[in-house]
Amino acid sequence: MNSRIMPSDLSSFARARRTPQPQDTDAVDLRGLWRTIWRRRWLVIGFGMGFAILTYFAVSFLVTPKYTALAKVMLDPRKAQIITNEEVVRDLDLSEEVVNGEAAVLRSNVLIQEVIETIGIERFESMTPKTYEWVADVAAEGDPDALAYALQQQMQAVIYAVRKNLSIYREGESYVIGINTENPDRFLGAEIANTIADTYIGGQISGRVDKARRATSWLEARVDELRKEVEAAEIAVAEYRARSLLADGSTLETVTDQIGQLAGQLVAARADLATAEASHERLVSVASEGGFAAVARIVTSPLIEQLNAERIDLVRQDDNWAERYDANHVERVRLRAKLARIEADIEAEVQKIMEISANEFEIAQIRENTLQSGISELEERIQSITQNSLGLRQLEREAQAARSNYEMLLSRLTETRTQEQLQEPDAKLIERAVVPASPSKPRPKLLAVMAGILGGAAGLGVIFVLEMTTQTYRTGRDIESETGLPVLANLPLHEHAKSGLMAATRALRDAPYTLYAERIRHLRTSLLMRDGEETSRAIVMLSNAPGEGKTTTALALAQMSVMAGKSVIVVDGDLRRATMQKSFNWDIEKDFADVLRGDCQLYEAVYTDPDFGFDFLVAKGTHPDVADRLSARKLAPIIDELKLFYDVVIVDAPALLAVSDALVLAQVVDTRLLLVGWDSTPRRAVASGLAGLAEMRLDIAGVALSKVDPSRSSEPNIEGYSYDA
């Protein structure tokens, strides 16, 4: 084999490397993520258990337990309506704002101070012990001002301690308010809750009674004042009315009634005057136009009717006599004389009637004038009385206003006196706090569970940090994506590797169908069947750093090749350490170093161990001088000669980054396999080793991921494969 790679071989090197496939950087492999978490589940469990145990013991032994007591009051808008009028202290119109306001009252420092004073401030020493010690020291000094200040500060400290452990809350949308207290002293906690409720309800009753009492006192004083004002106003009205009656002679009501009567008479008189005037004017008009005879025809009178009847009878008689006699006849003359007398009588009667009409007209005028004059006099009296009664009405209004106020306040005083005896609180106690039997805080088990969950989350976070910051390879996909080299096998950690090379090789021979054996068998097939046919092949095992399982893998590959019917020789190329000689302690006369020096023939240095089914070419002891003069020119004939006698030549080379011997050995073989320790070999080391091989223009057949822990690896695994009997 040539000692260097010619330029014409660069194409094969390029073909050996795979082009990294593009990956979706945003894709999340949920199964891979789950496998990663499952591999490190004990980390999550450990963190969770550790947090839980530490929290449990810390809470149980370091935290002072507290007891919770609960009392409940309900704001009650339903009141017995004994008195329907408006009350002195109005009932609560319950709304969300009112309920929240009452809850604030329950937390107020005024109410809490009253509760502390009711219970006794000495009972609260356990809540603020340092404050009580300070007060005792100040009291010992004997300064009253300092003691008063210290007692004030002590009260404020106790109020703060009570409020800090007090929670007031509203239950849902109801009118129920809960009073929840926490205290190391379970008896004191229950007493505080009950005293707050009792003080709150008692304060409502006393406040309402005090307000009603103050209102009653004020109303009594005011009613007494108004009574005196009413009496004075009524006396003033009576005196004024008496003076007015003496001055005016009558009252306004009497004069008003009189003028009303006269006004009615005046209306009737005016009607009579109009009638008399019309009748008189008509008679005068008829008399002036037709004489008294015409008047006689329009007036009615018994005498005129009698005279008209006689006249008509005489006219008829005259007409009868006129038919036979002339006007000078005695009878006709007599009849004319009678007619003349009758007409004279009628005229006299008409004159009398006209005189009577004129008299009636005059009397009607006189009556109207008289009534008008009387009314005018009465109006003058009314005006005078009215002017005099303005002061009276003012006094009457003042008296009426005073009387109304007096009656109203007197009625209100009666209601207030009744309400003072019937006051009820706006709230009632519906649940009294009982002394708790067990502490409510802390809850070690619950906190331990929560801490366990938090610890598990912290463990997951550690796992993610470890996975995100790892500088080693854990999957074949990572190697392929970064180097472009195929991963030929994922070799699990050999369970007998720690027992030595001999024990590991024997275990492989005794159990050829374990998971490790199957992976070595897969590697053997990938290396020996690369061109589609089996030929003699020299394979070098490379690694970037010591301890990556290179020697163990070389022996295992040799054992699997022997089991496949191949003749195999293993060459220990590490002339500086002689690993195999030290491990197996062989008694060798000639070794690999002698061959390189030319001190013996190749066949003389080949060693056969009856415990193995293959041969070895190893160094006996360390030979740094030979290693320094190692070259491809010397090695190539040796490898070629070995290939003539063996089907498989496996060369175990030293670490690439440790010495340069591996690069020399890599030049004289057919196939180069790079071993990378799972989760142990740094990625920079792999990159440096590949860079060295690339500089020598040496292609790599592939990579084997060694010492894989199946329980922690995310790569899919299979169990050992065996044949049924």
C-alpha atoms as one frame of an Amber mdcrd trajectory, in Angstrom:
protein
   0.000   0.000   0.000   1.251   3.491  -0.764   2.486   5.541   2.125   0.570
   8.666   1.138  -2.752   9.525  -0.448  -2.313  10.702  -4.068  -4.321  13.665
  -5.399  -6.374  11.298  -7.536  -7.835   9.829  -4.339  -9.467  13.098  -3.145
 -12.752  12.152  -4.782 -13.033   9.079  -2.598 -12.446  11.226   0.494 -15.214
  13.586  -0.586 -17.559  10.697  -1.240 -16.861   9.219   2.172 -18.273  12.280
   3.919 -21.966  12.796   3.935 -23.519  16.156   3.249 -25.307  17.233   6.422
 -29.039  17.170   5.863 -30.869  20.432   6.511 -32.836  20.413   9.730 -35.740
  22.488  10.910 -34.274  24.408  13.827 -37.761  25.226  15.127 -38.908  21.625
  15.183 -39.283  19.979  18.589 -38.722  16.269  18.929 -41.225  15.501  21.655
 -40.315  11.832  21.778 -36.642  12.627  21.999 -37.401  15.182  24.692 -39.367
  12.584  26.625 -36.584  10.026  26.251 -34.091  12.583  27.530 -36.259  13.301
  30.570 -36.837   9.596  31.141 -33.105   8.884  31.000 -32.493  11.456  33.698
 -35.656  10.753  35.652 -33.664  10.006  38.767 -32.363  13.564  38.669 -35.930
  14.869  38.676 -36.928  12.388  41.369 -33.862  13.239  43.427 -34.501  16.963
  43.267 -38.176  16.454  44.102 -37.469  14.103  47.013 -34.700  16.342  48.310
 -36.815  19.470  48.211 -39.763  17.646  49.788 -37.730  16.132  52.629 -35.872
  19.357  53.399 -39.084  21.357  53.327 -40.924  18.865  55.527 -38.271  18.834
  58.235 -37.631  22.586  57.992 -41.320  23.388  58.348 -41.886  20.788  61.069
 -39.011  21.834  63.318 -38.251  25.470  62.474 -41.642  27.094  61.859 -43.937
  27.929  64.778 -47.367  26.366  64.213 -50.370  28.659  64.005 -54.003  27.898
  64.730 -56.873  29.351  62.732 -60.169  30.374  64.320 -63.162  31.542  62.291
 -66.193  33.554  63.347 -68.896  34.799  60.998 -71.325  37.700  61.111 -74.114
  38.436  58.670 -75.359  41.876  57.732 -79.139  41.529  58.036 -81.340  43.947
  56.040 -84.528  42.275  57.307 -85.749  44.282  60.316 -88.996  44.069  62.271
 -91.070  47.118  61.298 -92.423  48.010  64.744 -92.300  51.715  63.934 -93.021
  52.503  60.310 -91.866  56.116  60.363 -88.334  57.076  59.507 -85.891  56.031
  62.217 -83.344  58.251  63.933 -80.512  55.938  62.767 -81.249  54.613  59.285
 -80.863  50.913  58.542 -78.105  49.884  56.154 -79.033  49.782  52.496 -76.845
  46.785  51.770 -74.681  47.001  48.673 -71.221  45.859  47.738 -69.751  49.176
  48.850 -71.530  48.970  52.212 -70.407  45.384  52.818 -66.813  46.307  51.976
 -67.081  49.284  54.295 -68.273  47.093  57.169 -65.382  44.711  56.475 -63.012
  47.682  56.761 -64.576  48.565  60.117 -63.841  45.041  61.352 -60.150  45.588
  60.502 -59.930  49.117  61.885 -57.383  49.830  64.591 -60.078  51.490  66.682
 -62.112  48.300  66.944 -59.003  46.128  67.405 -57.773  48.367  70.222 -61.143
  47.994  71.926 -60.857  44.202  71.501 -57.368  44.226  73.036 -58.581  46.284
  75.975 -61.528  43.933  76.447 -59.358  40.800  76.448 -56.513  42.400  78.349
 -53.241  43.487  76.801 -51.254  41.120  79.014 -52.692  38.166  77.071 -50.866
  39.273  73.898 -47.341  39.061  75.274 -46.541  35.963  73.179 -47.180  37.936
  69.972 -44.715  40.777  70.698 -42.442  39.628  73.545 -39.705  42.181  72.870
 -42.159  45.054  73.212 -43.246  43.804  76.635 -39.635  43.512  77.742 -38.987
  47.072  76.621 -42.059  48.337  78.530 -40.864  46.498  81.641 -37.444  48.154
  81.337 -39.005  51.598  80.886 -41.306  51.021  83.875 -38.282  50.119  85.996
 -36.708  53.518  85.193 -39.675  55.337  86.780 -40.165  58.013  84.101 -43.970
  58.470  83.698 -43.724  60.250  80.339 -41.445  57.553  78.925 -43.736  54.877
  80.360 -46.802  56.465  78.745 -45.011  56.586  75.411 -43.851  52.965  75.795
 -47.392  51.812  76.616 -48.678  53.645  73.552 -46.065  51.990  71.366 -46.872
  48.640  72.972 -50.534  49.034  72.067 -49.649  49.950  68.476 -47.356  46.920
  68.206 -50.065  44.592  69.506 -52.620  46.128  67.130 -50.224  45.581  64.223
 -49.596  41.960  65.274 -53.323  41.249  65.529 -54.085  42.914  62.180 -51.255
  41.049  60.484 -52.808  37.716  61.470 -56.391  38.840  60.856 -58.248  38.407
  57.590 -61.723  39.757  56.924 -63.441  38.437  53.811 -66.851  38.324  52.226
 -68.260  34.923  51.365 -69.127  35.091  47.676 -72.008  37.441  46.882 -73.683
  36.928  50.258 -73.928  39.317  53.201 -71.800  37.019  55.371 -68.433  38.379
  56.554 -65.834  35.956  57.877 -63.430  36.875  60.685 -60.359  34.651  60.392
 -57.543  34.851  62.939 -54.224  33.034  63.128 -52.325  32.738  66.379 -49.794
  30.396  67.974 -52.101  30.316  70.997 -55.225  28.516  69.813 -57.304  29.721
  72.772 -56.285  33.342  72.239 -57.010  33.107  68.494 -60.577  31.904  69.092
 -61.092  34.556  71.773 -59.875  37.301  69.439 -62.266  36.257  66.648 -65.259
  36.041  69.002 -64.409  39.315  70.753 -64.105  41.133  67.413 -67.560  39.890
  66.417 -69.099  40.742  69.791 -67.445  44.172  69.907 -68.555  44.951  66.365
 -72.189  44.001  67.055 -72.170  45.650  70.480 -70.682  48.785  68.978 -73.518
  48.934  66.469 -76.150  48.685  69.223 -74.451  51.184  71.543 -73.831  53.572
  68.680 -77.449  53.487  67.563 -78.701  53.855  71.164 -76.337  56.784  71.808
 -77.479  58.520  68.647 -81.135  57.958  69.524 -80.501  59.189  73.069 -78.766
  62.325  71.846 -81.605  62.889  69.394 -84.144  62.473  72.217 -82.348  64.977
  74.421 -82.137  67.492  71.636 -85.797  67.000  70.708 -86.918  67.443  74.328
 -85.075  70.727  74.606 -86.350  71.865  71.249 -89.959  70.872  71.999 -89.859
  72.856  75.243 -88.605  75.893  73.337 -91.285  75.509  70.665 -94.019  75.107
  73.291 -93.056  78.447  74.789 -92.925  80.022  71.327 -96.421  78.698  70.489
 -97.861  80.014  73.741 -96.340  83.441  73.172 -97.547  83.571  69.562-101.122
  82.603  70.490-101.242  85.229  73.260-100.026  87.874  70.791-102.738  86.871
  68.304-105.493  87.070  70.928-104.357  90.477  72.164-104.111  91.883  68.661
-107.544  90.504  67.721-109.097  92.163  70.796-107.538  95.513  69.961-108.756
  95.304  66.377-112.328  94.478  67.455-112.453  97.487  69.746-111.078  99.756
  67.025-113.214  98.518  64.073-116.426  97.624  65.901-116.759  94.341  64.179
-114.709  91.691  62.669-113.688  91.339  59.083-115.890  88.292  58.720-118.995
  90.185  59.873-118.370  93.125  57.562-117.639  90.776  54.727-120.983  89.022
  55.280-122.795  92.397  55.363-121.255  93.666  52.180-122.146  90.411  50.567
-125.786  90.838  51.502-125.806  94.495  50.335-124.167  93.532  47.088-127.016
  91.124  46.446-129.624  93.749  47.280-127.822  96.277  45.035-128.024  93.913
  42.135-131.756  93.432  42.687-132.294  97.214  43.096-130.473  97.949  39.882
-132.648  95.421  38.116-135.806  97.039  39.563-134.486 100.515  38.609-133.909
  99.424  35.056-137.416  97.950  34.888-139.064 101.044  36.363-137.083 103.358
  34.104-137.999 101.400  30.995-141.684 101.269  31.941-141.856 105.012  32.750
-140.027 106.059  29.597-142.394 103.940  27.498-145.487 105.463  29.062-144.119
 108.970  28.534-143.239 108.181  24.939-146.673 106.668  24.158-148.436 109.560
  25.877-146.449 112.142  23.909-147.231 110.384  20.635-150.840 109.095  21.062
-152.150 110.752  24.124-153.637 109.242  27.163-155.917 107.074  25.095-152.885
 105.322  23.592-151.467 104.907  27.059-154.694 103.417  28.254-154.406 100.768
  25.602-150.998  99.547  26.823-151.511  99.701  30.547-153.518  97.293  32.549
-155.689  98.321  35.453-159.025  97.021  36.740-160.547 100.481  36.602-159.314
 101.179  33.102-160.599  97.795  31.996-164.014  98.557  33.523-164.086 102.019
  31.938-163.035 100.614  28.557-165.809  98.028  28.797-168.375 100.765  29.585
-167.029 102.948  26.753-167.268 100.087  24.315-170.854  99.415  25.456-171.818
 103.113  25.029-170.215 103.187  21.586-172.250 100.174  20.581-175.416 101.788
  21.890-174.606 104.983  20.013-174.067 103.019  16.872-177.429 101.399  17.317
-179.146 104.777  17.829-177.195 106.257  14.948-178.901 103.882  12.590-182.240
 105.545  13.345-181.426 108.929  14.673-179.083 111.727  13.967-176.435 113.165
  16.235-178.731 115.626  17.854-181.005 113.048  19.235-181.373 113.275  22.968
-180.318 109.724  23.542-177.242 110.110  21.397-176.345 113.332  23.180-176.739
 111.566  26.515-174.571 108.712  25.293-171.902 111.142  24.072-171.928 112.840
  27.428-171.393 109.547  29.188-168.566 108.683  26.737-166.931 112.014  27.505
-167.108 111.354  31.228-165.712 107.846  30.798-162.837 109.097  28.634-162.140
 111.771  31.208-162.050 109.095  33.868-159.727 106.969  31.721-157.427 109.930
  31.162-157.390 110.679  34.879-156.596 107.026  35.601-153.802 107.055  33.022
-152.316 110.187  34.537-152.442 108.514  37.935-150.690 105.423  36.535-148.002
 107.595  34.917-147.505 109.422  38.205-147.194 106.089  40.002-144.640 104.923
  37.400-142.642 108.122  37.846-142.742 107.624  41.624-141.576 104.021  41.327
-138.726 105.091  39.028-137.656 107.732  41.528-137.907 105.317  44.452-135.749
 102.744  42.562-133.110 105.423  41.960-133.126 106.391  45.600-132.852 102.731
  46.683-129.900 102.069  44.325-128.080 105.129  45.556-128.714 104.156  49.130
-127.403 100.616  48.643-124.350 101.884  46.731-123.591 104.286  49.490-123.900
 101.515  52.094-121.607  99.262  50.159-119.052 102.025  49.804-119.170 102.591
  53.530-118.681  98.853  54.169-115.801  98.720  51.680-114.136 101.545  53.524
-114.583  99.621  56.753-113.179  96.433  55.141-110.170  98.371  53.908-109.638
  99.726  57.351-110.119  96.344  58.988-107.849  94.706  56.402-105.126  97.200
  57.036-105.495  96.604  60.722-105.540  92.776  60.265-102.221  92.537  58.355
-100.345  92.391  61.609-102.933  89.919  62.923-102.441  87.557  59.970 -98.668
  87.799  60.343 -99.017  86.870  63.987-101.401  84.037  63.103 -98.945  82.670
  60.478 -96.122  82.779  62.975 -98.290  81.078  65.540 -99.353  78.416  62.993
 -95.740  77.770  61.937 -94.661  77.474  65.541 -97.616  75.182  66.236 -96.749
  72.947  63.210 -93.106  72.669  64.240 -94.121  71.973  67.784 -96.568  69.233
  66.797 -94.067  67.669  64.349 -91.206  67.607  66.856 -93.542  66.420  69.595
 -94.547  63.466  67.407 -90.891  62.844  66.497 -89.950  62.957  70.171 -92.473
  60.243  70.930 -91.082  58.050  68.104 -87.492  58.635  69.175 -88.229  57.669
  72.758 -89.734  54.440  71.468 -86.859  53.763  69.055 -84.375  54.265  71.849
 -85.772  51.143  73.477 -86.020  49.114  70.224 -82.573  49.549  68.604 -81.146
  46.473  66.845 -77.706  45.955  65.232 -77.311  45.748  61.469 -75.446  42.447
  61.857 -75.846  39.287  63.826 -73.435  36.560  64.848 -74.124  33.386  62.863
 -71.034  31.340  63.709 -68.912  31.540  66.831 -65.220  30.650  66.629 -64.290
  27.404  68.355 -60.884  26.498  69.723 -59.064  24.678  66.868 -57.800  21.203
  67.629 -54.900  21.165  65.154 -52.690  23.859  63.630 -53.574  25.239  60.222
 -50.100  26.551  59.485 -47.692  25.317  58.511 -48.922  22.232  56.666 -45.765
  20.123  56.335 -47.218  17.477  54.064 -48.798  19.935  51.650 -45.686  22.107
  51.608 -43.543  19.013  51.124 -45.671  18.003  48.130 -45.438  21.508  46.687
 -41.709  21.574  47.347 -41.423  18.169  45.673 -43.209  19.531  42.629 -40.971
  22.583  42.662 -37.926  20.353  43.064 -39.077  18.223  40.167 -39.441  21.361
  38.082 -35.942  22.410  39.166 -34.694  18.956  38.157 -36.309  19.397  34.749
 -34.644  22.769  34.484 -31.273  21.214  35.323 -31.880  18.552  32.677 -32.658
  21.193  30.076 -29.577  23.191  31.068 -27.393  20.100  30.868 -28.856  19.162
  27.509 -28.552  22.665  26.119 -24.999  23.201  27.362 -23.532  19.763  26.656
 -20.178  19.756  24.811 -20.226  16.042  24.027 -22.071  13.779  21.644 -25.077
  11.791  22.813 -26.710  10.814  19.548 -25.503   9.666  16.189 -27.609  12.382
  14.596 -25.488  15.038  16.288 -22.291  13.495  14.922 -23.664  13.109  11.418
 -25.061  16.643  11.317 -21.803  18.235  12.490 -19.161  16.035  10.813 -20.972
  14.624   7.803 -19.610  11.152   8.695 -21.906   8.146   8.949 -22.350   6.548
  12.339 -21.761   2.842  11.742 -22.721   1.652  15.215 -23.810   2.731  18.668
 -21.781   0.480  20.942 -23.258   0.094  24.409 -21.090   0.049  27.455 -19.660
  -3.451  27.875 -20.819  -4.760  31.214 -17.483  -6.656  31.702 -15.216  -3.863
  30.468 -14.186  -2.925  33.992 -13.111  -6.530  34.658 -10.343  -6.304  32.059
  -9.795  -7.014  28.402  -9.622 -10.775  28.947 -12.909 -10.933  30.832 -14.637
  -8.696  28.283 -13.438 -10.840  25.352 -14.405 -14.093  27.047 -17.858 -12.716
  27.954 -18.400 -11.808  24.312 -17.356 -15.283  23.243 -19.570 -16.957  25.852
 -22.625 -14.735  25.127 -22.453 -13.889  21.421 -26.025 -12.618  21.166 -26.150
  -9.821  23.680 -26.937  -6.254  22.715 -23.237  -5.406  22.728 -22.438  -8.433
  20.547 -25.117  -7.491  18.047 -23.776  -3.980  17.754 -20.197  -5.316  17.209
 -21.544  -7.707  14.617 -23.279  -4.790  12.897 -20.010  -2.841  12.944 -18.136
  -5.794  11.504 -20.596  -6.055   8.623 -20.397  -2.314   7.933 -16.574  -2.393
   7.796 -15.944  -5.638   5.920 -18.761  -5.427   3.366 -18.358  -1.822   2.265
 -17.671  -2.674  -1.380 -20.233  -5.444  -1.606 -17.673  -8.235  -1.258 -15.423
  -9.554   1.467 -11.703  -9.072   0.869  -8.678  -8.919   3.048  -8.858  -5.651
   4.794  -6.757  -3.696   7.240  -8.753  -1.631   9.694  -7.369   0.954  12.089
  -9.178   1.872  15.288  -8.805   5.615  15.924  -9.888   7.790  18.817  -9.305
  11.389  19.740  -8.412  10.774  23.375  -7.484   7.777  25.536 -10.193   5.838
  27.350 -12.793   5.794  24.587 -12.976   1.964  24.405 -10.776   1.610  21.363
  -8.839  -1.491  22.529 -11.977  -3.209  23.845 -13.739  -2.545  20.554 -10.773
  -3.840  18.550 -10.711  -7.138  20.496 -14.506  -7.469  20.252 -14.404  -6.852
  16.495 -11.652  -9.467  16.174 -13.680 -11.969  18.197 -16.794 -11.404  16.038
 -14.752 -11.731  12.862 -13.332 -15.060  14.077 -16.873 -16.243  14.863 -17.712
 -15.359  11.250 -14.930 -17.685  10.025 -12.319 -15.037   9.408  -8.654 -15.248
  10.232  -7.785 -12.213  12.288  -4.735 -10.567  13.733  -4.770  -7.633  16.119
  -1.851  -5.199  15.917  -1.172  -3.053  19.002   0.114   0.131  17.355   0.713
   1.968  20.619   4.488   1.544  21.055   4.537   3.982  23.964   2.243   2.111
  26.371   2.004  -1.522  25.188  -1.527  -1.792  26.539  -2.258  -5.382  25.498
   1.059  -6.779  26.835   0.424  -5.180  30.190  -3.165  -6.407  30.286  -2.530
 -10.024  29.321   1.025 -10.334  30.736   2.262 -12.466  27.825   5.742 -13.955
  27.722   6.911 -12.701  24.338  10.431 -13.094  22.934  10.042 -10.942  19.826
   7.621  -8.051  19.473   6.375  -5.463  17.053   9.233  -3.097  17.875  11.770
  -5.770  16.855  10.063  -6.103  13.491  10.199  -2.352  12.939  13.912  -2.325
  13.840  14.548  -5.247  11.502  15.805  -7.461  14.325  13.444 -10.323  13.451
  11.034 -11.585  10.858   7.347 -10.741  11.015   6.207 -14.280  11.721   8.613
 -14.424  14.692   6.826 -11.532  16.372   3.269 -12.861  15.874   1.899 -14.249
  19.145  -0.915 -16.757  19.509  -2.823 -16.968  22.783  -4.789 -20.213  23.170
  -7.556 -18.290  25.035  -8.248 -16.256  21.900  -9.144 -17.457  18.433  -6.926
 -14.878  16.745  -3.305 -13.738  16.733  -1.569 -10.658  18.075   1.300  -8.429
  17.012   2.114  -6.350  20.062   4.966  -4.452  21.625   6.684  -5.711  24.733
   7.203  -2.745  26.991   7.503   0.834  25.884   9.559   1.827  22.836   9.503
   5.607  22.465  12.581   5.535  20.230  10.843   3.267  17.725   7.678   5.347
  17.917   9.593   8.486  17.066  11.017   6.814  13.907   7.684   5.303  12.907
   6.815   5.949   9.242   4.389   4.770   6.614   7.312   3.449   4.569   8.203
   0.973   7.288   4.646   0.054   8.197   3.159  -0.460   4.755   5.119  -3.665
   3.908   4.247  -5.138   7.308   0.509  -4.498   6.855   0.599  -5.803   3.288
   2.327  -8.986   4.424  -0.207  -9.509   7.204  -3.040  -9.147   4.708  -1.555
 -12.052   2.754  -2.051 -14.378   5.726  -5.081 -12.920   7.458  -8.533 -11.935
   6.263  -8.785  -9.100   8.739  -5.979  -6.992  10.152  -7.129  -4.790  13.048
  -4.728  -2.059  14.137  -5.235  -0.510  17.578  -3.782   2.981  17.213  -2.985
   5.446  19.992  -5.087   8.567  20.528  -4.980  11.100  17.684  -4.596  14.140
  19.878  -2.068  12.524  22.223   0.640  11.462  19.733   1.194  11.523  15.993
   1.582   7.727  15.671  -2.097   7.323  14.835  -1.768   9.498  11.720   1.113
   7.311  10.508  -0.851   4.102  11.136  -3.895   5.546   9.402  -1.912   5.938
   6.176  -1.161   2.231   5.709  -4.627   0.660   6.248  -7.646   0.195   4.037
 -10.336   1.388   6.432 -10.300   3.942   9.186 -12.853   3.855  11.990 -13.115
   6.723  14.466 -14.408   5.914  17.941 -16.137   8.709  19.859 -16.968   8.219
  23.512 -20.660   8.738  24.226 -21.190  11.780  26.432 -17.462  11.943  27.171
 -15.440  13.051  24.143 -15.585  16.829  23.736 -16.810  18.058  20.400 -13.744
  20.244  20.038 -11.578  17.142  20.396 -13.502  15.395  17.607 -13.182  18.454
  15.396  -9.446  18.657  16.081  -8.905  14.949  15.287 -10.867  15.176  12.048
  -8.947  18.284  11.101  -5.688  16.382  11.515  -6.931  13.531   9.326  -8.172
  16.005   6.730  -4.764  17.644   6.577  -3.275  14.210   5.818  -5.999  13.670
   3.191  -7.195  10.556   4.990 -10.812   9.612   4.593 -12.893   8.077   7.382
 -15.155   5.082   6.815 -17.375   6.150   9.624 -17.788   6.748  13.322 -18.662
   4.370  16.117 -20.255   5.871  19.214 -18.734   3.896  22.092 -19.649   3.342
  25.734 -23.272   4.223  25.148 -25.424   3.898  28.269 -28.666   2.310  27.002
 -30.562   3.547  30.032 -29.609   7.162  29.321 -29.287   7.229  25.564 -32.074
   8.605  23.417 -31.109   6.281  20.572 -33.484   3.367  19.991 -32.091   0.095
  21.318 -32.858  -3.569  20.784 -32.352  -6.504  23.033 -29.892  -9.286  22.332
 -30.929 -11.604  19.550 -30.741 -15.351  20.106 -31.803 -18.443  18.249 -34.513
 -20.745  19.493 -33.423 -24.244  20.367
